């Protein structure tokens, strides 16, 4: 392995941050001068005003960052807590910047050094220092009950407290994945919680979260609302702008949209694709949404049933007409996928992937060739399980069934209830199912836990040790180009052996009424409200 | 009297026992694992096992049932594993009042609109008004309430902007705002009952108006409105109350959809999310409350007969 200049990479990552900060500061000064006439120099605390009501239409399990499994929860958690690092977006690239940390440095490739901001306090008044950070990281790594995100810190050997505001994290191997492990996927391993509150509430912390974030938790009424209020002691100057935030918990997206249009609420944390046309036609709302780090796929059971035959899987993968799928199942809003790595992963995504010859796409002739090589030549009957409400809808399945009929596969669509769907998927009791992996920031989390031979989410049961090795190698090098090469090889194996037929990268939408100003969109399904104000 | 009361209580207990065993059994028989649902897609086997043990799901069915039943009777309804709240507080103090308010408003609408409409149809039998009200009633019973709810939301909420389209405000805390929020959901849920009551009132009243005592009242020269509204309507109160008591089940069923469409945090929403999340304790509590409510209301219906009909009062 070639020598990697970690410092240089880090410097590059951070330069973006300082550049942006300077610009923002400049802009802020201009605004202050223009509106206040320059009479009051630097007001330290923001004047909070306004009560934002925003609909949340998906399940929220807990507000404990270390235990949640849902992005809808993280959207709220992120407004109450901070992490060591945070995700930022400049309109092109998603990067990581220090958040509670003032600086983040690499002493060597196995040691990350975090210097914390001074004087930051949790909402309960206790200090957020190195001890608190250590407490949080250990809670994830080895706490009781077990955090579902413990694996992200499995390589963490030791947490050394250098002084009350400085920590060194020693890893057993070089760990390029760290920023993603701290901030990525459907949990927040690197989010810092108040040790005093954890002590006080125990397993009920998720109903009484105490962080350092721009908003304090006030109440959570079941099936009704979660209320937050401004943290007037927040460490970022002039934030938050709002005095109160209410997340209105709703089941019906169409009711939420009606409430937005009638002015009863000011936004939606998630706007399903089928409602986007209506939002676009409504002049008093702003739609935010881009293709995010995700992919949808048709999963095939590699462990039992007809799809143990690789040629049959390949036939299916090449028989999926992605254009039709995008049009019919995703309302024309998604983008055809060729491999799992998605557009926002700018260091890894190939913008010319459509012509690169890599991945899977629709080619009926090729599909028929593979079908002809399959062991079973007569008509094959398979079960495709789908759930009406919950993880996936039924649109994709209904669009796919006739496509597979063309290659002699008769699809029996089986509509089951979401809980059963999850159970059967996890037990590998299916022939076909479709699903999506969402809000990924890095190729590692986008393919490794999903398709590693013993991976927790490898529900298709695909086994390929070469794939495992490539991903492992990529995990420990910091150089993007080198990682990219390894991930491309891994992806090629995955697409070629086809445990899944890849379908699309989806845009994830949020809507705010035109009264809402200053929302900073981040393509990781986040709804950070510290910069938001109401006109 | 005492014997009767004890008999009633005994009956109630037997019904509750059967209901609780059936719910508990059916929930366990239904596929789907609450632990998997709670942990989402990312979790380790250890996390799974630790949560299963924490929830007590590694014990046998009978032990789980007995444990639940003993605690339930003592007023300890357990803790919701998702909501992390006391189920008694969540279900009884928070969700139940919402559903009761909704049911109360729908029933009020149904009676306030349905009875006069039925009376007028009976009086104006075989006129255009009667035909019109028949069409209205038929549409009302046939129209799915969730669709009506969405239509009402879009017309009165979004287009005209007259009423709020969602949310619950307790009328006990803020009376007028509370009522204001209940108008659309109340109407949605009551359509079916308005229609039913209209038809029932019409049919019963037509029958009653043939009775000799009505002719006698008319012969005494009592004014027309008195004959109809006092002598007539009082005599249809009994069948009306009986049917309403029996239809309470339908009404509670309707609250599930209405609560979802209008985003009201009542028993219906509580049960839906609990069933989908396999929250055994919450489902159990919801079903028990519904059963109790049903039994309670029908008890009230029984008790109301002597009030409505003096002939049934004890003569001592």
PDB file of N, CA, C and O in Angstrom, chain B residues 105-163:
ATOM      1  N   UNK B 105     -69.147  14.150  19.513  1.00  0.00           N
ATOM      2  CA  UNK B 105     -69.524  15.127  18.497  1.00  0.00           C
ATOM      3  C   UNK B 105     -70.262  14.475  17.337  1.00  0.00           C
ATOM      4  O   UNK B 105     -71.257  15.005  16.848  1.00  0.00           O
ATOM      5  N   UNK B 106     -69.760  13.312  16.906  1.00  0.00           N
ATOM      6  CA  UNK B 106     -70.412  12.648  15.775  1.00  0.00           C
ATOM      7  C   UNK B 106     -71.830  12.258  16.148  1.00  0.00           C
ATOM      8  O   UNK B 106     -72.766  12.461  15.370  1.00  0.00           O
ATOM      9  N   UNK B 107     -71.984  11.723  17.361  1.00  0.00           N
ATOM     10  CA  UNK B 107     -73.326  11.319  17.782  1.00  0.00           C
ATOM     11  C   UNK B 107     -74.240  12.531  17.890  1.00  0.00           C
ATOM     12  O   UNK B 107     -75.394  12.497  17.478  1.00  0.00           O
ATOM     13  N   UNK B 108     -73.693  13.631  18.425  1.00  0.00           N
ATOM     14  CA  UNK B 108     -74.498  14.848  18.539  1.00  0.00           C
ATOM     15  C   UNK B 108     -74.938  15.313  17.160  1.00  0.00           C
ATOM     16  O   UNK B 108     -76.104  15.634  16.934  1.00  0.00           O
ATOM     17  N   UNK B 109     -73.982  15.368  16.232  1.00  0.00           N
ATOM     18  CA  UNK B 109     -74.334  15.756  14.863  1.00  0.00           C
ATOM     19  C   UNK B 109     -75.416  14.832  14.327  1.00  0.00           C
ATOM     20  O   UNK B 109     -76.402  15.265  13.734  1.00  0.00           O
ATOM     21  N   UNK B 110     -75.194  13.528  14.544  1.00  0.00           N
ATOM     22  CA  UNK B 110     -76.110  12.543  13.986  1.00  0.00           C
ATOM     23  C   UNK B 110     -77.517  12.759  14.518  1.00  0.00           C
ATOM     24  O   UNK B 110     -78.500  12.726  13.771  1.00  0.00           O
ATOM     25  N   UNK B 111     -77.614  13.029  15.823  1.00  0.00           N
ATOM     26  CA  UNK B 111     -78.948  13.207  16.415  1.00  0.00           C
ATOM     27  C   UNK B 111     -79.532  14.556  16.017  1.00  0.00           C
ATOM     28  O   UNK B 111     -80.685  14.663  15.592  1.00  0.00           O
ATOM     29  N   UNK B 112     -78.717  15.610  16.109  1.00  0.00           N
ATOM     30  CA  UNK B 112     -79.222  16.955  15.824  1.00  0.00           C
ATOM     31  C   UNK B 112     -79.641  17.116  14.366  1.00  0.00           C
ATOM     32  O   UNK B 112     -80.543  17.884  14.059  1.00  0.00           O
ATOM     33  N   UNK B 113     -78.973  16.398  13.474  1.00  0.00           N
ATOM     34  CA  UNK B 113     -79.352  16.502  12.062  1.00  0.00           C
ATOM     35  C   UNK B 113     -80.305  15.386  11.675  1.00  0.00           C
ATOM     36  O   UNK B 113     -81.302  15.601  10.995  1.00  0.00           O
ATOM     37  N   UNK B 114     -79.989  14.172  12.152  1.00  0.00           N
ATOM     38  CA  UNK B 114     -80.745  12.998  11.713  1.00  0.00           C
ATOM     39  C   UNK B 114     -82.197  12.989  12.187  1.00  0.00           C
ATOM     40  O   UNK B 114     -83.108  12.702  11.402  1.00  0.00           O
ATOM     41  N   UNK B 115     -82.422  13.341  13.455  1.00  0.00           N
ATOM     42  CA  UNK B 115     -83.792  13.259  13.987  1.00  0.00           C
ATOM     43  C   UNK B 115     -84.721  14.263  13.286  1.00  0.00           C
ATOM     44  O   UNK B 115     -85.769  13.872  12.767  1.00  0.00           O
ATOM     45  N   UNK B 116     -84.353  15.554  13.239  1.00  0.00           N
ATOM     46  CA  UNK B 116     -85.254  16.493  12.552  1.00  0.00           C
ATOM     47  C   UNK B 116     -85.502  16.110  11.092  1.00  0.00           C
ATOM     48  O   UNK B 116     -86.634  16.201  10.604  1.00  0.00           O
ATOM     49  N   UNK B 117     -84.446  15.669  10.432  1.00  0.00           N
ATOM     50  CA  UNK B 117     -84.579  15.284   9.035  1.00  0.00           C
ATOM     51  C   UNK B 117     -85.555  14.123   8.897  1.00  0.00           C
ATOM     52  O   UNK B 117     -86.426  14.108   8.014  1.00  0.00           O
ATOM     53  N   UNK B 118     -85.423  13.148   9.810  1.00  0.00           N
ATOM     54  CA  UNK B 118     -86.307  11.989   9.788  1.00  0.00           C
ATOM     55  C   UNK B 118     -87.743  12.386  10.080  1.00  0.00           C
ATOM     56  O   UNK B 118     -88.689  11.923   9.432  1.00  0.00           O
ATOM     57  N   UNK B 119     -87.911  13.277  11.059  1.00  0.00           N
ATOM     58  CA  UNK B 119     -89.263  13.724  11.435  1.00  0.00           C
ATOM     59  C   UNK B 119     -89.909  14.425  10.242  1.00  0.00           C
ATOM     60  O   UNK B 119     -91.050  14.127   9.872  1.00  0.00           O
ATOM     61  N   UNK B 120     -89.153  15.339   9.632  1.00  0.00           N
ATOM     62  CA  UNK B 120     -89.704  16.061   8.490  1.00  0.00           C
ATOM     63  C   UNK B 120     -90.056  15.108   7.353  1.00  0.00           C
ATOM     64  O   UNK B 120     -91.104  15.253   6.714  1.00  0.00           O
ATOM     65  N   UNK B 121     -89.207  14.121   7.124  1.00  0.00           N
ATOM     66  CA  UNK B 121     -89.501  13.156   6.052  1.00  0.00           C
ATOM     67  C   UNK B 121     -90.786  12.390   6.359  1.00  0.00           C
ATOM     68  O   UNK B 121     -91.580  12.111   5.469  1.00  0.00           O
ATOM     69  N   UNK B 122     -90.946  12.042   7.635  1.00  0.00           N
ATOM     70  CA  UNK B 122     -92.144  11.279   8.014  1.00  0.00           C
ATOM     71  C   UNK B 122     -93.400  12.123   7.840  1.00  0.00           C
ATOM     72  O   UNK B 122     -94.407  11.663   7.306  1.00  0.00           O
ATOM     73  N   UNK B 123     -93.289  13.390   8.284  1.00  0.00           N
ATOM     74  CA  UNK B 123     -94.441  14.267   8.183  1.00  0.00           C
ATOM     75  C   UNK B 123     -94.774  14.563   6.729  1.00  0.00           C
ATOM     76  O   UNK B 123     -95.928  14.565   6.315  1.00  0.00           O
ATOM     77  N   UNK B 124     -93.716  14.809   5.959  1.00  0.00           N
ATOM     78  CA  UNK B 124     -93.928  15.121   4.541  1.00  0.00           C
ATOM     79  C   UNK B 124     -93.750  13.869   3.691  1.00  0.00           C
ATOM     80  O   UNK B 124     -93.138  13.911   2.627  1.00  0.00           O
ATOM     81  N   UNK B 125     -94.263  12.774   4.214  1.00  0.00           N
ATOM     82  CA  UNK B 125     -94.116  11.494   3.516  1.00  0.00           C
ATOM     83  C   UNK B 125     -94.560  11.594   2.058  1.00  0.00           C
ATOM     84  O   UNK B 125     -95.558  12.259   1.746  1.00  0.00           O
ATOM     85  N   UNK B 126     -93.747  10.956   1.185  1.00  0.00           N
ATOM     86  CA  UNK B 126     -94.053  10.891  -0.246  1.00  0.00           C
ATOM     87  C   UNK B 126     -94.054  12.244  -0.958  1.00  0.00           C
ATOM     88  O   UNK B 126     -94.675  12.397  -2.000  1.00  0.00           O
ATOM     89  N   UNK B 127     -93.346  13.209  -0.383  1.00  0.00           N
ATOM     90  CA  UNK B 127     -93.180  14.473  -1.107  1.00  0.00           C
ATOM     91  C   UNK B 127     -91.770  14.498  -1.695  1.00  0.00           C
ATOM     92  O   UNK B 127     -90.985  13.576  -1.486  1.00  0.00           O
ATOM     93  N   UNK B 128     -91.433  15.589  -2.391  1.00  0.00           N
ATOM     94  CA  UNK B 128     -90.096  15.742  -2.964  1.00  0.00           C
ATOM     95  C   UNK B 128     -89.061  15.786  -1.851  1.00  0.00           C
ATOM     96  O   UNK B 128     -87.963  15.243  -1.969  1.00  0.00           O
ATOM     97  N   UNK B 129     -89.429  16.432  -0.712  1.00  0.00           N
ATOM     98  CA  UNK B 129     -88.490  16.512   0.413  1.00  0.00           C
ATOM     99  C   UNK B 129     -88.131  15.128   0.909  1.00  0.00           C
ATOM    100  O   UNK B 129     -86.966  14.813   1.148  1.00  0.00           O
ATOM    101  N   UNK B 130     -89.141  14.291   1.046  1.00  0.00           N
ATOM    102  CA  UNK B 130     -88.935  12.923   1.522  1.00  0.00           C
ATOM    103  C   UNK B 130     -88.010  12.169   0.570  1.00  0.00           C
ATOM    104  O   UNK B 130     -87.065  11.505   0.997  1.00  0.00           O
ATOM    105  N   UNK B 131     -88.262  12.313  -0.716  1.00  0.00           N
ATOM    106  CA  UNK B 131     -87.425  11.629  -1.711  1.00  0.00           C
ATOM    107  C   UNK B 131     -85.984  12.129  -1.622  1.00  0.00           C
ATOM    108  O   UNK B 131     -85.038  11.345  -1.634  1.00  0.00           O
ATOM    109  N   UNK B 132     -85.867  13.456  -1.493  1.00  0.00           N
ATOM    110  CA  UNK B 132     -84.525  14.047  -1.397  1.00  0.00           C
ATOM    111  C   UNK B 132     -83.777  13.515  -0.190  1.00  0.00           C
ATOM    112  O   UNK B 132     -82.608  13.132  -0.288  1.00  0.00           O
ATOM    113  N   UNK B 133     -84.464  13.448   0.931  1.00  0.00           N
ATOM    114  CA  UNK B 133     -83.790  12.983   2.140  1.00  0.00           C
ATOM    115  C   UNK B 133     -83.444  11.497   2.023  1.00  0.00           C
ATOM    116  O   UNK B 133     -82.437  11.049   2.552  1.00  0.00           O
ATOM    117  N   UNK B 134     -84.255  10.744   1.281  1.00  0.00           N
ATOM    118  CA  UNK B 134     -83.946   9.323   1.072  1.00  0.00           C
ATOM    119  C   UNK B 134     -82.660   9.181   0.253  1.00  0.00           C
ATOM    120  O   UNK B 134     -81.787   8.368   0.573  1.00  0.00           O
ATOM    121  N   UNK B 135     -82.547   9.999  -0.779  1.00  0.00           N
ATOM    122  CA  UNK B 135     -81.329   9.964  -1.606  1.00  0.00           C
ATOM    123  C   UNK B 135     -80.124  10.331  -0.754  1.00  0.00           C
ATOM    124  O   UNK B 135     -79.077   9.679  -0.780  1.00  0.00           O
ATOM    125  N   UNK B 136     -80.293  11.379   0.052  1.00  0.00           N
ATOM    126  CA  UNK B 136     -79.209  11.832   0.919  1.00  0.00           C
ATOM    127  C   UNK B 136     -78.781  10.706   1.859  1.00  0.00           C
ATOM    128  O   UNK B 136     -77.600  10.427   2.029  1.00  0.00           O
ATOM    129  N   UNK B 137     -79.778  10.056   2.454  1.00  0.00           N
ATOM    130  CA  UNK B 137     -79.474   8.999   3.415  1.00  0.00           C
ATOM    131  C   UNK B 137     -78.747   7.826   2.752  1.00  0.00           C
ATOM    132  O   UNK B 137     -77.785   7.284   3.283  1.00  0.00           O
ATOM    133  N   UNK B 138     -79.224   7.484   1.558  1.00  0.00           N
ATOM    134  CA  UNK B 138     -78.607   6.365   0.850  1.00  0.00           C
ATOM    135  C   UNK B 138     -77.153   6.683   0.505  1.00  0.00           C
ATOM    136  O   UNK B 138     -76.252   5.868   0.712  1.00  0.00           O
ATOM    137  N   UNK B 139     -76.925   7.914   0.014  1.00  0.00           N
ATOM    138  CA  UNK B 139     -75.559   8.331  -0.306  1.00  0.00           C
ATOM    139  C   UNK B 139     -74.702   8.299   0.948  1.00  0.00           C
ATOM    140  O   UNK B 139     -73.567   7.832   0.941  1.00  0.00           O
ATOM    141  N   UNK B 140     -75.291   8.804   2.047  1.00  0.00           N
ATOM    142  CA  UNK B 140     -74.554   8.872   3.302  1.00  0.00           C
ATOM    143  C   UNK B 140     -74.100   7.514   3.785  1.00  0.00           C
ATOM    144  O   UNK B 140     -72.958   7.353   4.209  1.00  0.00           O
ATOM    145  N   UNK B 141     -74.971   6.515   3.700  1.00  0.00           N
ATOM    146  CA  UNK B 141     -74.568   5.189   4.174  1.00  0.00           C
ATOM    147  C   UNK B 141     -73.575   4.555   3.222  1.00  0.00           C
ATOM    148  O   UNK B 141     -72.730   3.769   3.638  1.00  0.00           O
ATOM    149  N   UNK B 142     -73.693   4.889   1.918  1.00  0.00           N
ATOM    150  CA  UNK B 142     -72.839   4.208   0.948  1.00  0.00           C
ATOM    151  C   UNK B 142     -71.468   4.866   0.823  1.00  0.00           C
ATOM    152  O   UNK B 142     -70.516   4.254   0.367  1.00  0.00           O
ATOM    153  N   UNK B 143     -71.353   6.111   1.243  1.00  0.00           N
ATOM    154  CA  UNK B 143     -70.112   6.851   1.004  1.00  0.00           C
ATOM    155  C   UNK B 143     -69.021   6.469   2.009  1.00  0.00           C
ATOM    156  O   UNK B 143     -69.226   6.559   3.205  1.00  0.00           O
ATOM    157  N   UNK B 144     -67.851   6.045   1.530  1.00  0.00           N
ATOM    158  CA  UNK B 144     -66.791   5.692   2.480  1.00  0.00           C
ATOM    159  C   UNK B 144     -66.324   6.937   3.244  1.00  0.00           C
ATOM    160  O   UNK B 144     -66.093   7.982   2.639  1.00  0.00           O
ATOM    161  N   UNK B 145     -66.200   6.795   4.564  1.00  0.00           N
ATOM    162  CA  UNK B 145     -65.946   7.982   5.381  1.00  0.00           C
ATOM    163  C   UNK B 145     -64.570   8.587   5.123  1.00  0.00           C
ATOM    164  O   UNK B 145     -64.398   9.787   5.193  1.00  0.00           O
ATOM    165  N   UNK B 146     -63.551   7.750   4.804  1.00  0.00           N
ATOM    166  CA  UNK B 146     -62.225   8.343   4.600  1.00  0.00           C
ATOM    167  C   UNK B 146     -62.199   9.229   3.366  1.00  0.00           C
ATOM    168  O   UNK B 146     -61.590  10.287   3.335  1.00  0.00           O
ATOM    169  N   UNK B 147     -62.986   8.792   2.326  1.00  0.00           N
ATOM    170  CA  UNK B 147     -63.031   9.594   1.104  1.00  0.00           C
ATOM    171  C   UNK B 147     -63.758  10.905   1.384  1.00  0.00           C
ATOM    172  O   UNK B 147     -63.314  11.993   0.988  1.00  0.00           O
ATOM    173  N   UNK B 148     -64.857  10.785   2.117  1.00  0.00           N
ATOM    174  CA  UNK B 148     -65.602  11.989   2.474  1.00  0.00           C
ATOM    175  C   UNK B 148     -64.710  12.938   3.272  1.00  0.00           C
ATOM    176  O   UNK B 148     -64.688  14.144   3.029  1.00  0.00           O
ATOM    177  N   UNK B 149     -63.935  12.353   4.199  1.00  0.00           N
ATOM    178  CA  UNK B 149     -63.034  13.168   5.011  1.00  0.00           C
ATOM    179  C   UNK B 149     -62.071  13.956   4.141  1.00  0.00           C
ATOM    180  O   UNK B 149     -61.898  15.161   4.304  1.00  0.00           O
ATOM    181  N   UNK B 150     -61.464  13.271   3.170  1.00  0.00           N
ATOM    182  CA  UNK B 150     -60.496  13.939   2.304  1.00  0.00           C
ATOM    183  C   UNK B 150     -61.181  15.020   1.470  1.00  0.00           C
ATOM    184  O   UNK B 150     -60.666  16.127   1.322  1.00  0.00           O
ATOM    185  N   UNK B 151     -62.385  14.709   0.980  1.00  0.00           N
ATOM    186  CA  UNK B 151     -63.112  15.719   0.196  1.00  0.00           C
ATOM    187  C   UNK B 151     -63.439  16.944   1.053  1.00  0.00           C
ATOM    188  O   UNK B 151     -63.261  18.082   0.617  1.00  0.00           O
ATOM    189  N   UNK B 152     -63.898  16.698   2.282  1.00  0.00           N
ATOM    190  CA  UNK B 152     -64.211  17.814   3.178  1.00  0.00           C
ATOM    191  C   UNK B 152     -62.968  18.650   3.447  1.00  0.00           C
ATOM    192  O   UNK B 152     -63.002  19.875   3.459  1.00  0.00           O
ATOM    193  N   UNK B 153     -61.844  17.955   3.659  1.00  0.00           N
ATOM    194  CA  UNK B 153     -60.584  18.660   3.914  1.00  0.00           C
ATOM    195  C   UNK B 153     -60.251  19.582   2.750  1.00  0.00           C
ATOM    196  O   UNK B 153     -59.960  20.762   2.927  1.00  0.00           O
ATOM    197  N   UNK B 154     -60.340  19.036   1.542  1.00  0.00           N
ATOM    198  CA  UNK B 154     -59.932  19.847   0.385  1.00  0.00           C
ATOM    199  C   UNK B 154     -60.908  20.972   0.105  1.00  0.00           C
ATOM    200  O   UNK B 154     -60.495  22.057  -0.287  1.00  0.00           O
ATOM    201  N   UNK B 155     -62.198  20.718   0.334  1.00  0.00           N
ATOM    202  CA  UNK B 155     -63.161  21.772   0.021  1.00  0.00           C
ATOM    203  C   UNK B 155     -63.224  22.824   1.138  1.00  0.00           C
ATOM    204  O   UNK B 155     -62.969  24.005   0.912  1.00  0.00           O
ATOM    205  N   UNK B 156     -63.515  22.391   2.363  1.00  0.00           N
ATOM    206  CA  UNK B 156     -63.717  23.360   3.448  1.00  0.00           C
ATOM    207  C   UNK B 156     -62.409  23.833   4.069  1.00  0.00           C
ATOM    208  O   UNK B 156     -62.319  24.929   4.597  1.00  0.00           O
ATOM    209  N   UNK B 157     -61.387  22.954   4.023  1.00  0.00           N
ATOM    210  CA  UNK B 157     -60.126  23.324   4.664  1.00  0.00           C
ATOM    211  C   UNK B 157     -59.215  24.109   3.746  1.00  0.00           C
ATOM    212  O   UNK B 157     -58.751  25.189   4.080  1.00  0.00           O
ATOM    213  N   UNK B 158     -58.959  23.547   2.554  1.00  0.00           N
ATOM    214  CA  UNK B 158     -57.966  24.164   1.675  1.00  0.00           C
ATOM    215  C   UNK B 158     -58.598  25.228   0.781  1.00  0.00           C
ATOM    216  O   UNK B 158     -58.168  26.375   0.753  1.00  0.00           O
ATOM    217  N   UNK B 159     -59.666  24.870   0.068  1.00  0.00           N
ATOM    218  CA  UNK B 159     -60.246  25.786  -0.905  1.00  0.00           C
ATOM    219  C   UNK B 159     -60.909  26.995  -0.224  1.00  0.00           C
ATOM    220  O   UNK B 159     -60.604  28.133  -0.533  1.00  0.00           O
ATOM    221  N   UNK B 160     -61.792  26.701   0.726  1.00  0.00           N
ATOM    222  CA  UNK B 160     -62.496  27.798   1.386  1.00  0.00           C
ATOM    223  C   UNK B 160     -61.756  28.307   2.625  1.00  0.00           C
ATOM    224  O   UNK B 160     -61.933  29.440   3.033  1.00  0.00           O
ATOM    225  N   UNK B 161     -60.934  27.430   3.192  1.00  0.00           N
ATOM    226  CA  UNK B 161     -60.164  27.839   4.365  1.00  0.00           C
ATOM    227  C   UNK B 161     -61.023  28.130   5.588  1.00  0.00           C
ATOM    228  O   UNK B 161     -60.650  28.937   6.438  1.00  0.00           O
ATOM    229  N   UNK B 162     -62.172  27.483   5.710  1.00  0.00           N
ATOM    230  CA  UNK B 162     -63.080  27.763   6.831  1.00  0.00           C
ATOM    231  C   UNK B 162     -62.705  27.020   8.109  1.00  0.00           C
ATOM    232  O   UNK B 162     -62.912  27.519   9.189  1.00  0.00           O
ATOM    233  N   UNK B 163     -62.235  25.787   7.933  1.00  0.00           N
ATOM    234  CA  UNK B 163     -61.993  24.959   9.115  1.00  0.00           C
ATOM    235  C   UNK B 163     -60.566  24.425   9.112  1.00  0.00           C
ATOM    236  O   UNK B 163     -59.985  24.230   8.049  1.00  0.00           O
TER     237      UNK B 163
END
